[in-house]
Short mmCIF file of C-alpha atoms and ligand atoms in Angstrom, two decimals:
data_model
loop_
_atom_site.label_atom_id
_atom_site.label_comp_id
_atom_site.label_asym_id
_atom_site.label_seq_id
_atom_site.Cartn_x
_atom_site.Cartn_y
_atom_site.Cartn_z
CA MET A 1 97.82 96.45 78.30
CA PRO A 2 94.10 95.22 77.25
CA GLY A 3 93.62 91.64 75.65
CA PHE A 4 90.29 92.83 73.65
CA GLU A 5 92.43 93.38 71.26
CA LEU A 6 94.02 90.31 70.46
CA PHE A 7 89.72 89.13 70.37
CA SER A 8 89.84 86.45 67.20
CA ASN A 9 88.25 83.45 66.26
CA GLU A 10 89.49 80.96 69.13
CA GLU A 11 87.51 83.14 71.98
CA LYS A 12 84.32 82.64 69.55
CA LYS A 13 85.10 78.63 69.29
CA GLU A 14 85.48 78.17 73.44
CA VAL A 15 82.06 80.49 73.41
CA GLN A 16 80.98 77.89 71.56
CA ASP A 17 81.75 74.95 73.40
CA VAL A 18 79.28 76.07 76.21
CA LEU A 19 76.31 77.39 73.96
CA ASP A 20 76.23 74.07 71.94
CA ASN A 21 74.88 72.18 75.41
CA GLY A 22 73.57 75.36 77.40
CA VAL A 23 75.09 74.36 80.52
CA LEU A 24 76.71 77.83 81.83
CA MET A 25 77.48 77.13 85.25
CA ARG A 26 80.54 75.67 85.57
CA TYR A 27 79.86 72.80 88.61
CA GLY A 28 76.47 70.11 88.13
CA PHE A 29 74.98 68.97 84.70
CA ASP A 30 77.15 66.54 84.14
CA GLY A 31 75.48 65.03 81.68
CA LEU A 32 74.48 67.58 79.64
CA ARG A 33 77.74 69.52 78.85
CA ASN A 34 78.74 67.21 76.43
CA GLY A 35 82.80 67.19 78.83
CA HIS A 36 82.99 70.99 78.75
CA TYR A 37 84.03 72.21 82.23
CA LYS A 38 85.47 75.64 81.22
CA ALA A 39 86.52 77.16 84.54
CA ALA A 40 87.93 73.91 85.44
CA SER A 41 90.16 73.99 81.96
CA LEU A 42 90.97 77.73 83.10
CA GLU A 43 91.91 77.00 86.47
CA LYS A 44 94.47 74.09 85.58
CA ASP A 45 95.62 76.41 82.40
CA PHE A 46 96.44 78.70 85.00
CA ALA A 47 97.57 76.81 87.42
CA LEU A 48 100.22 75.73 85.00
CA LYS A 49 101.02 78.88 83.42
CA MET A 50 101.46 80.29 86.76
CA GLN A 51 103.63 78.21 88.31
CA THR A 52 101.77 77.36 91.14
CA LYS A 53 100.11 74.33 92.89
CA TYR A 54 96.71 76.07 92.86
CA ALA A 55 93.85 78.06 90.58
CA GLN A 56 90.98 79.29 91.71
CA VAL A 57 88.91 81.03 89.28
CA VAL A 58 85.96 83.67 90.27
CA SER A 59 83.99 86.41 89.29
CA SER A 60 86.46 89.52 89.12
CA GLY A 61 89.97 91.42 90.72
CA THR A 62 87.78 92.88 93.19
CA ALA A 63 86.45 88.57 94.24
CA ALA A 64 89.87 87.50 93.60
CA VAL A 65 91.25 90.24 96.95
CA THR A 66 87.82 88.65 98.78
CA VAL A 67 87.75 85.81 98.76
CA ALA A 68 91.95 85.65 99.72
CA LEU A 69 91.47 87.50 102.75
CA ALA A 70 88.60 85.55 103.36
CA CYS A 71 90.51 82.21 103.08
CA ALA A 72 93.97 83.99 105.19
CA GLU A 73 91.15 84.14 107.76
CA ILE A 74 91.17 88.47 108.18
CA GLY A 75 88.02 89.99 109.15
CA HIS A 76 87.05 91.74 111.56
CA GLY A 77 89.08 94.75 112.99
CA ASP A 78 92.08 93.34 111.43
CA GLU A 79 93.86 95.58 109.08
CA VAL A 80 95.66 94.96 105.91
CA ILE A 81 98.58 97.62 104.63
CA ILE A 82 98.22 99.55 101.45
CA PRO A 83 99.36 101.20 98.68
CA THR A 84 98.49 105.20 98.64
CA PHE A 85 98.36 104.29 94.79
CA THR A 86 95.64 101.36 93.26
CA PHE A 87 92.47 101.02 92.78
CA VAL A 88 89.44 101.17 94.03
CA ALA A 89 89.06 97.71 94.78
CA SER A 90 92.36 97.05 97.12
CA PHE A 91 89.86 98.76 100.44
CA GLU A 92 86.27 97.69 99.07
CA ALA A 93 87.35 94.82 99.48
CA ILE A 94 89.12 94.87 102.55
CA LEU A 95 86.07 96.41 103.94
CA ALA A 96 83.84 93.90 103.02
CA VAL A 97 84.75 91.35 104.45
CA GLY A 98 84.79 93.96 107.55
CA ALA A 99 89.18 94.53 108.05
CA ILE A 100 90.69 98.42 107.85
CA PRO A 101 92.93 99.70 105.25
CA ILE A 102 95.30 100.67 106.03
CA LEU A 103 97.10 103.03 103.13
CA CYS A 104 100.93 103.34 103.33
CA ASP A 105 103.55 105.80 101.13
CA ILE A 106 104.97 104.72 98.25
CA ASP A 107 108.44 105.06 96.50
CA ASP A 108 109.56 105.91 93.10
CA THR A 109 109.25 101.72 92.10
CA LEU A 110 105.01 102.81 92.40
CA THR A 111 104.48 100.76 94.96
CA LEU A 112 104.37 99.88 98.61
CA ASN A 113 107.65 101.28 100.49
CA PRO A 114 108.72 98.69 102.60
CA GLU A 115 110.36 101.27 104.98
CA ALA A 116 107.57 103.16 105.44
CA VAL A 117 105.54 99.73 105.58
CA ALA A 118 107.31 98.74 108.10
CA GLN A 119 105.85 101.83 110.66
CA LEU A 120 102.02 101.25 109.95
CA ILE A 121 102.65 97.37 111.55
CA THR A 122 100.42 97.86 114.77
CA PRO A 123 99.35 94.23 116.63
CA LYS A 124 96.47 94.81 114.33
CA THR A 125 97.55 94.49 111.32
CA LYS A 126 97.53 90.86 109.57
CA ALA A 127 98.43 91.62 105.49
CA ILE A 128 100.51 93.57 103.34
CA MET A 129 99.36 93.42 100.32
CA PRO A 130 101.08 94.81 97.67
CA VAL A 131 99.49 96.31 94.29
CA HIS A 132 101.80 95.58 91.02
CA MET A 133 100.37 98.96 89.60
CA CYS A 134 100.66 99.05 85.75
CA GLY A 135 102.54 96.02 85.33
CA SER A 136 105.56 96.14 87.69
CA MET A 137 106.41 95.96 91.79
CA ALA A 138 107.21 96.71 94.79
CA ASN A 139 110.86 94.82 97.08
CA LEU A 140 108.93 91.57 97.14
CA LYS A 141 112.20 90.36 99.25
CA ALA A 142 111.19 93.30 101.40
CA LEU A 143 108.34 92.93 102.47
CA LYS A 144 108.07 89.22 102.68
CA LEU A 145 110.70 89.65 105.34
CA LEU A 146 108.43 92.07 106.80
CA CYS A 147 105.88 89.54 106.62
CA ASP A 148 107.65 86.09 108.15
CA THR A 149 109.18 88.07 110.80
CA HIS A 150 105.31 89.80 112.10
CA ASP A 151 104.08 86.43 111.24
CA LEU A 152 102.12 88.61 108.54
CA VAL A 153 100.70 87.24 105.27
CA LEU A 154 101.69 88.56 101.33
CA VAL A 155 98.80 88.99 99.12
CA GLU A 156 99.86 90.03 96.26
CA ASP A 157 97.11 92.56 93.65
CA ALA A 158 98.76 91.27 90.48
CA CYS A 159 95.42 92.33 88.44
CA GLN A 160 97.44 95.50 86.01
CA ALA A 161 100.46 92.69 86.03
CA ILE A 162 100.30 89.58 84.87
CA GLY A 163 102.68 87.85 82.99
CA GLY A 164 105.54 90.07 85.19
CA THR A 165 107.82 88.29 87.10
CA TYR A 166 109.83 88.57 90.00
CA ASP A 167 112.89 86.34 91.80
CA ASN A 168 112.56 83.84 89.09
CA LYS A 169 108.80 83.67 89.99
CA PRO A 170 105.47 84.58 88.27
CA LEU A 171 104.49 88.29 90.02
CA GLY A 172 100.95 86.85 92.44
CA SER A 173 102.81 83.70 92.38
CA TYR A 174 106.24 85.19 95.16
CA GLY A 175 103.46 86.18 97.52
CA ASP A 176 101.73 83.46 99.76
CA ILE A 177 98.19 84.62 97.00
CA GLY A 178 98.41 86.18 94.14
CA CYS A 179 94.73 88.05 92.87
CA PHE A 180 93.69 89.33 89.18
CA SER A 181 91.77 91.04 87.34
CA PHE A 182 89.95 89.44 83.96
CA ASP A 183 88.02 92.43 83.45
CA TYR A 184 87.26 93.89 79.87
CA VAL A 185 90.70 95.92 80.14
CA LYS A 186 92.95 93.66 81.99
CA THR A 187 96.10 91.71 79.60
CA ILE A 188 94.07 89.25 79.52
CA THR A 189 89.85 89.56 79.81
CA CYS A 190 87.25 87.35 80.23
CA GLY A 191 84.69 90.29 80.00
CA GLU A 192 84.26 89.58 84.01
CA GLY A 193 86.30 87.35 86.25
CA GLY A 194 89.40 86.66 87.81
CA GLY A 195 91.28 84.37 89.34
CA LEU A 196 93.77 83.18 93.09
CA ILE A 197 97.09 80.79 92.64
CA THR A 198 98.29 79.74 95.50
CA ASN A 199 101.10 77.36 96.64
CA THR A 200 99.28 76.44 100.10
CA GLU A 201 96.99 73.49 99.78
CA LYS A 202 94.70 75.25 102.74
CA TYR A 203 94.00 78.28 101.03
CA ALA A 204 93.56 76.68 97.81
CA ASP A 205 90.89 74.40 100.11
CA ARG A 206 88.91 76.96 101.22
CA ALA A 207 89.40 79.23 97.69
CA HIS A 208 86.60 76.99 96.10
CA LYS A 209 83.99 76.65 98.89
CA TYR A 210 84.42 80.47 99.79
CA GLN A 211 83.42 81.08 96.17
CA ASP A 212 79.99 79.24 96.25
CA HIS A 213 77.94 79.91 99.21
CA GLY A 214 80.50 77.65 101.28
CA HIS A 215 79.87 74.22 99.76
CA ASP A 216 82.37 71.53 99.93
CA HIS A 217 81.65 70.05 96.00
CA VAL A 218 81.67 66.79 96.97
CA GLY A 219 80.31 63.73 95.46
CA ASN A 220 78.22 64.42 92.83
CA ASP A 221 74.78 66.39 94.02
CA ARG A 222 75.09 69.44 94.48
CA GLY A 223 71.97 69.27 96.90
CA ALA A 224 73.40 66.05 99.54
CA GLU A 225 77.78 68.61 99.67
CA SER A 226 78.03 70.06 102.79
CA HIS A 227 78.88 73.35 103.69
CA PRO A 228 82.25 73.34 106.12
CA PHE A 229 81.75 77.01 106.52
CA LEU A 230 79.63 79.97 105.25
CA GLY A 231 80.94 81.48 102.15
CA TYR A 232 79.16 83.68 99.21
CA ASN A 233 78.72 83.65 95.05
CA TYR A 234 81.70 84.86 93.30
CA ARG A 235 82.03 81.80 90.40
CA LEU A 236 82.61 82.71 87.09
CA SER A 237 80.16 81.24 84.87
CA GLU A 238 80.88 78.98 81.90
CA LEU A 239 81.16 81.26 78.72
CA ASN A 240 83.74 84.25 81.35
CA ALA A 241 85.58 80.89 81.25
CA ALA A 242 85.52 79.93 77.89
CA VAL A 243 86.80 83.26 76.58
CA GLY A 244 89.29 83.01 79.36
CA ILE A 245 91.45 79.73 78.04
CA ALA A 246 91.46 81.51 74.62
CA GLN A 247 93.33 84.25 76.00
CA LEU A 248 95.89 82.71 78.62
CA ARG A 249 96.77 81.05 75.12
CA LYS A 250 98.03 84.47 73.69
CA LEU A 251 99.29 85.33 77.21
CA ASP A 252 102.73 85.31 75.68
CA GLN A 253 102.45 86.62 72.60
CA THR A 254 100.95 89.73 75.07
CA ILE A 255 103.74 89.74 76.83
CA ALA A 256 105.88 89.74 74.03
CA LEU A 257 104.08 92.67 71.81
CA GLN A 258 103.94 94.57 74.85
CA LYS A 259 108.21 94.25 76.00
CA LYS A 260 108.76 95.63 72.17
CA ASN A 261 106.72 98.95 72.16
CA TYR A 262 106.98 99.56 75.51
CA THR A 263 110.57 98.94 74.37
CA ILE A 264 110.91 101.59 71.53
CA LEU A 265 108.84 104.44 73.62
CA ARG A 266 111.69 103.59 76.71
CA ASN A 267 114.82 104.21 74.37
CA ALA A 268 113.27 107.50 72.83
CA LEU A 269 112.76 109.10 76.36
CA THR A 270 116.72 107.85 76.65
CA ASP A 271 118.00 110.64 75.53
CA ILE A 272 115.58 113.83 77.38
CA PRO A 273 117.98 114.30 79.55
CA GLU A 274 114.88 115.51 82.10
CA VAL A 275 112.69 111.94 82.06
CA THR A 276 113.54 109.06 84.00
CA PHE A 277 112.15 106.32 84.77
CA ARG A 278 110.12 104.28 87.09
CA THR A 279 112.37 101.88 89.27
CA VAL A 280 111.84 97.94 88.92
CA PRO A 281 113.43 96.69 91.93
CA GLU A 282 116.34 94.20 91.00
CA THR A 283 115.09 90.55 90.18
CA GLY A 284 111.71 92.25 89.21
CA VAL A 285 111.07 91.77 85.13
CA GLU A 286 107.86 94.21 84.63
CA SER A 287 104.82 93.12 82.78
CA TYR A 288 105.81 95.96 79.97
CA ALA A 289 101.83 96.45 80.58
CA PHE A 290 102.49 100.91 80.74
CA LEU A 291 106.16 103.69 80.57
CA SER A 292 105.68 104.87 83.62
CA ILE A 293 108.17 107.91 83.03
CA PHE A 294 108.95 110.60 85.82
CA LEU A 295 109.25 114.63 85.30
CA PRO A 296 111.72 116.95 87.41
CA ASN A 297 108.30 117.47 88.96
CA GLU A 298 105.02 118.32 89.11
CA THR A 299 104.68 121.44 86.38
CA LEU A 300 106.75 119.94 84.53
CA ALA A 301 104.30 116.28 84.92
CA ARG A 302 101.22 118.14 84.16
CA ALA A 303 102.65 120.09 81.01
CA THR A 304 103.94 116.87 79.62
CA HIS A 305 100.10 115.25 80.12
CA LYS A 306 98.53 117.38 78.31
CA ALA A 307 101.13 118.20 75.92
CA LEU A 308 101.00 114.90 75.47
CA GLY A 309 97.47 115.32 74.42
CA ALA A 310 98.01 117.53 72.40
CA HIS A 311 100.30 115.94 70.57
CA GLY A 312 97.91 113.38 69.65
CA VAL A 313 99.60 110.66 72.35
CA ASP A 314 96.68 109.11 73.15
CA ALA A 315 96.12 106.67 76.76
CA CYS A 316 98.43 109.03 78.97
CA PHE A 317 97.75 109.05 82.29
CA TYR A 318 98.41 111.63 85.17
CA TRP A 319 97.45 109.31 88.35
CA PHE A 320 98.08 112.05 90.62
CA ASP A 321 94.05 113.83 89.81
CA ASN A 322 92.44 109.85 88.91
CA ASN A 323 89.25 109.20 91.14
CA TRP A 324 90.32 105.33 91.00
CA HIS A 325 93.28 104.96 91.14
CA TYR A 326 94.74 107.94 93.90
CA TYR A 327 93.95 108.52 97.63
CA LYS A 328 93.81 112.21 97.22
CA LYS A 329 90.19 111.07 95.87
CA TRP A 330 89.02 108.96 97.35
CA GLU A 331 86.13 110.80 99.41
CA HIS A 332 84.34 108.21 100.62
CA LEU A 333 87.27 105.97 101.88
CA LEU A 334 88.80 109.13 104.09
CA GLU A 335 84.70 109.90 105.17
CA SER A 336 83.65 106.50 105.62
CA LYS A 337 80.60 106.74 103.64
CA SER A 338 79.06 103.96 103.24
CA LEU A 339 75.25 102.70 102.82
CA VAL A 340 75.43 100.24 105.64
CA LYS A 341 76.85 102.03 109.29
CA PHE A 342 80.64 101.33 110.42
CA SER A 343 81.56 100.09 113.47
CA GLN A 344 83.42 102.22 116.14
CA GLU A 345 86.12 99.84 115.85
CA ILE A 346 86.60 100.02 112.23
CA GLN A 347 85.68 104.51 111.72
CA THR A 348 87.87 105.39 113.71
CA GLY A 349 91.05 102.43 112.29
CA LEU A 350 89.63 104.55 108.60
CA GLN A 351 90.50 107.29 110.87
CA LYS A 352 94.85 106.31 110.83
CA ASN A 353 94.10 107.03 107.24
CA LYS A 354 93.57 111.05 106.78
CA ARG A 355 96.68 112.18 107.30
CA THR A 356 99.80 113.06 104.72
CA TYR A 357 101.65 111.08 102.42
CA PRO A 358 104.34 113.11 100.89
CA ASP A 359 105.98 110.47 99.71
CA SER A 360 103.69 108.92 97.60
CA ASP A 361 102.44 113.22 96.59
CA ALA A 362 105.81 113.67 96.28
CA TRP A 363 106.34 110.55 92.66
CA MET A 364 103.41 111.10 92.20
CA GLY A 365 102.78 114.01 91.18
CA ARG A 366 105.60 113.48 88.84
CA THR A 367 104.87 110.75 87.10
CA VAL A 368 102.78 110.82 83.96
CA SER A 369 101.86 106.82 82.31
CA CYS A 370 101.03 106.01 79.04
CA LEU A 371 99.76 102.11 77.84
CA ILE A 372 101.03 99.84 75.96
CA LYS A 373 98.45 98.55 73.09
CA VAL A 374 99.13 95.57 71.55
CA GLY A 375 97.30 95.99 68.11
CA TRP A 376 99.88 98.88 67.22
CA THR A 377 102.11 98.40 64.24
CA GLU A 378 105.60 98.70 63.34
CA ALA A 379 104.93 102.70 62.05
CA GLU A 380 102.56 103.77 65.28
CA VAL A 381 104.95 103.01 67.69
CA GLN A 382 107.40 104.69 65.73
CA GLU A 383 105.06 107.28 65.45
CA ARG A 384 103.91 107.58 68.80
CA ALA A 385 108.04 107.56 69.78
CA LYS A 386 108.50 110.89 67.51
CA ASN A 387 105.60 112.14 68.77
CA MET A 388 106.20 111.52 72.78
CA VAL A 389 109.56 112.71 71.80
CA ALA A 390 108.14 116.39 70.90
CA ALA A 391 105.73 116.98 73.26
CA ILE A 392 108.03 116.54 76.33
CA LYS A 393 111.16 118.77 74.52
CA SER A 394 108.43 120.94 74.28
CA THR A 395 107.56 121.42 77.60
CA VAL A 396 110.82 121.24 78.83
CA LEU A 397 111.90 123.56 76.46
CA ILE A 398 109.36 125.87 77.49
CA ALA A 399 110.29 125.48 81.16
CA GLN A 400 113.77 126.35 80.56
CA GLU A 401 112.48 130.38 78.55
C1 PLP B 501 91.33 95.43 87.79
C2 PLP B 501 91.53 95.80 88.96
C3 PLP B 501 91.05 94.97 89.96
C4 PLP B 501 90.60 94.85 89.87
O1 PLP B 501 89.60 93.76 89.08
P1 PLP B 501 87.53 94.01 88.85
O2 PLP B 501 87.92 93.09 87.91
O3 PLP B 501 87.93 95.43 88.13
O4 PLP B 501 86.86 93.91 89.42
C5 PLP B 501 92.09 95.28 91.43
N1 PLP B 501 93.49 95.77 91.44
C6 PLP B 501 93.66 96.57 91.17
C7 PLP B 501 95.25 96.91 90.91
C8 PLP B 501 93.39 96.07 89.60
O5 PLP B 501 93.57 97.20 88.72
#
């Protein structure tokens, strides 16, 4: 997944443009910037690449989700359904706009189970937010149907899945708003950065204002701009945007390399009867950011994760125990620990999350995910495949004894 593996002179050249004129801010200073508008230019490239009418870059993926929710007028006391397997940013963004994250069970796609989502919809529900963890997606068609039926917004958190598709559409462009992260470990990186895409003019228009203090961006004089509504500062700097421009150009190449390496590793594991693979919904194509496998049970999954490390297969994750990515370790969320006091309504809403998630535990307990890098040589991938097979076979054999 990491775009930082492909850092080169292209990024330096784009950044140099910005440093040469010294205008690090995306708006204004027109006379000084020698025609360089890196953030605006990244937005143009991004919308084109994602086949959407609009794109808005912001300062992070967390900011992207926050801005998306605000643009959809989701706020105090509204409920947003998210999976138990995600990144803490999902619920942080929801709470940032005053809404309540409602955790929902996942299935063998490792993301939202549409049937479980349907059970959680209440009159307060305003959005469903599937998170395309590790490069693959939920059954988005079923989620969209739920949104259409109940008049909800479908916000895709595609932060880990840029380059994947669903129904021949780039991931992130299928729902109402798609959110991306360009942080340091993502498939393309700006250092820190993020973006939203949408085909809805209303959302795009609100997004550019909201991420810049509510400025309407009419005319050339920032001091004379009006503020149709309140906003915040989620702007991306020109330096970060410059890096993003060069990284985005490499997206197709990055995905092709991920696919190649993923395929070699996956093919090596297909003959091991104890290994099955994460389900990718019909019409979905992964971004190949991770290879996620299921072992028959939690004991074997834990042993496999350990054995992979012992066999020198690095960057494999047992998410079930992970502090950032699985609800079991989100004590701060489950216990409503906050520096600022939550209203009674929010606290009561958050209490809903203190229950069991047997399906999530069952799937995550059996899952091991291995990061796919793009910098491996062919020989390194082959060696890795061999080590993975040896590691898994060693655990499975021990279990049979
Ligand atoms: C990285 C990530 C985010 C947040 O992105 P930042 O740019 O780090 O704020 C949100 N959701 C998911 C699924 C992520 O992986």
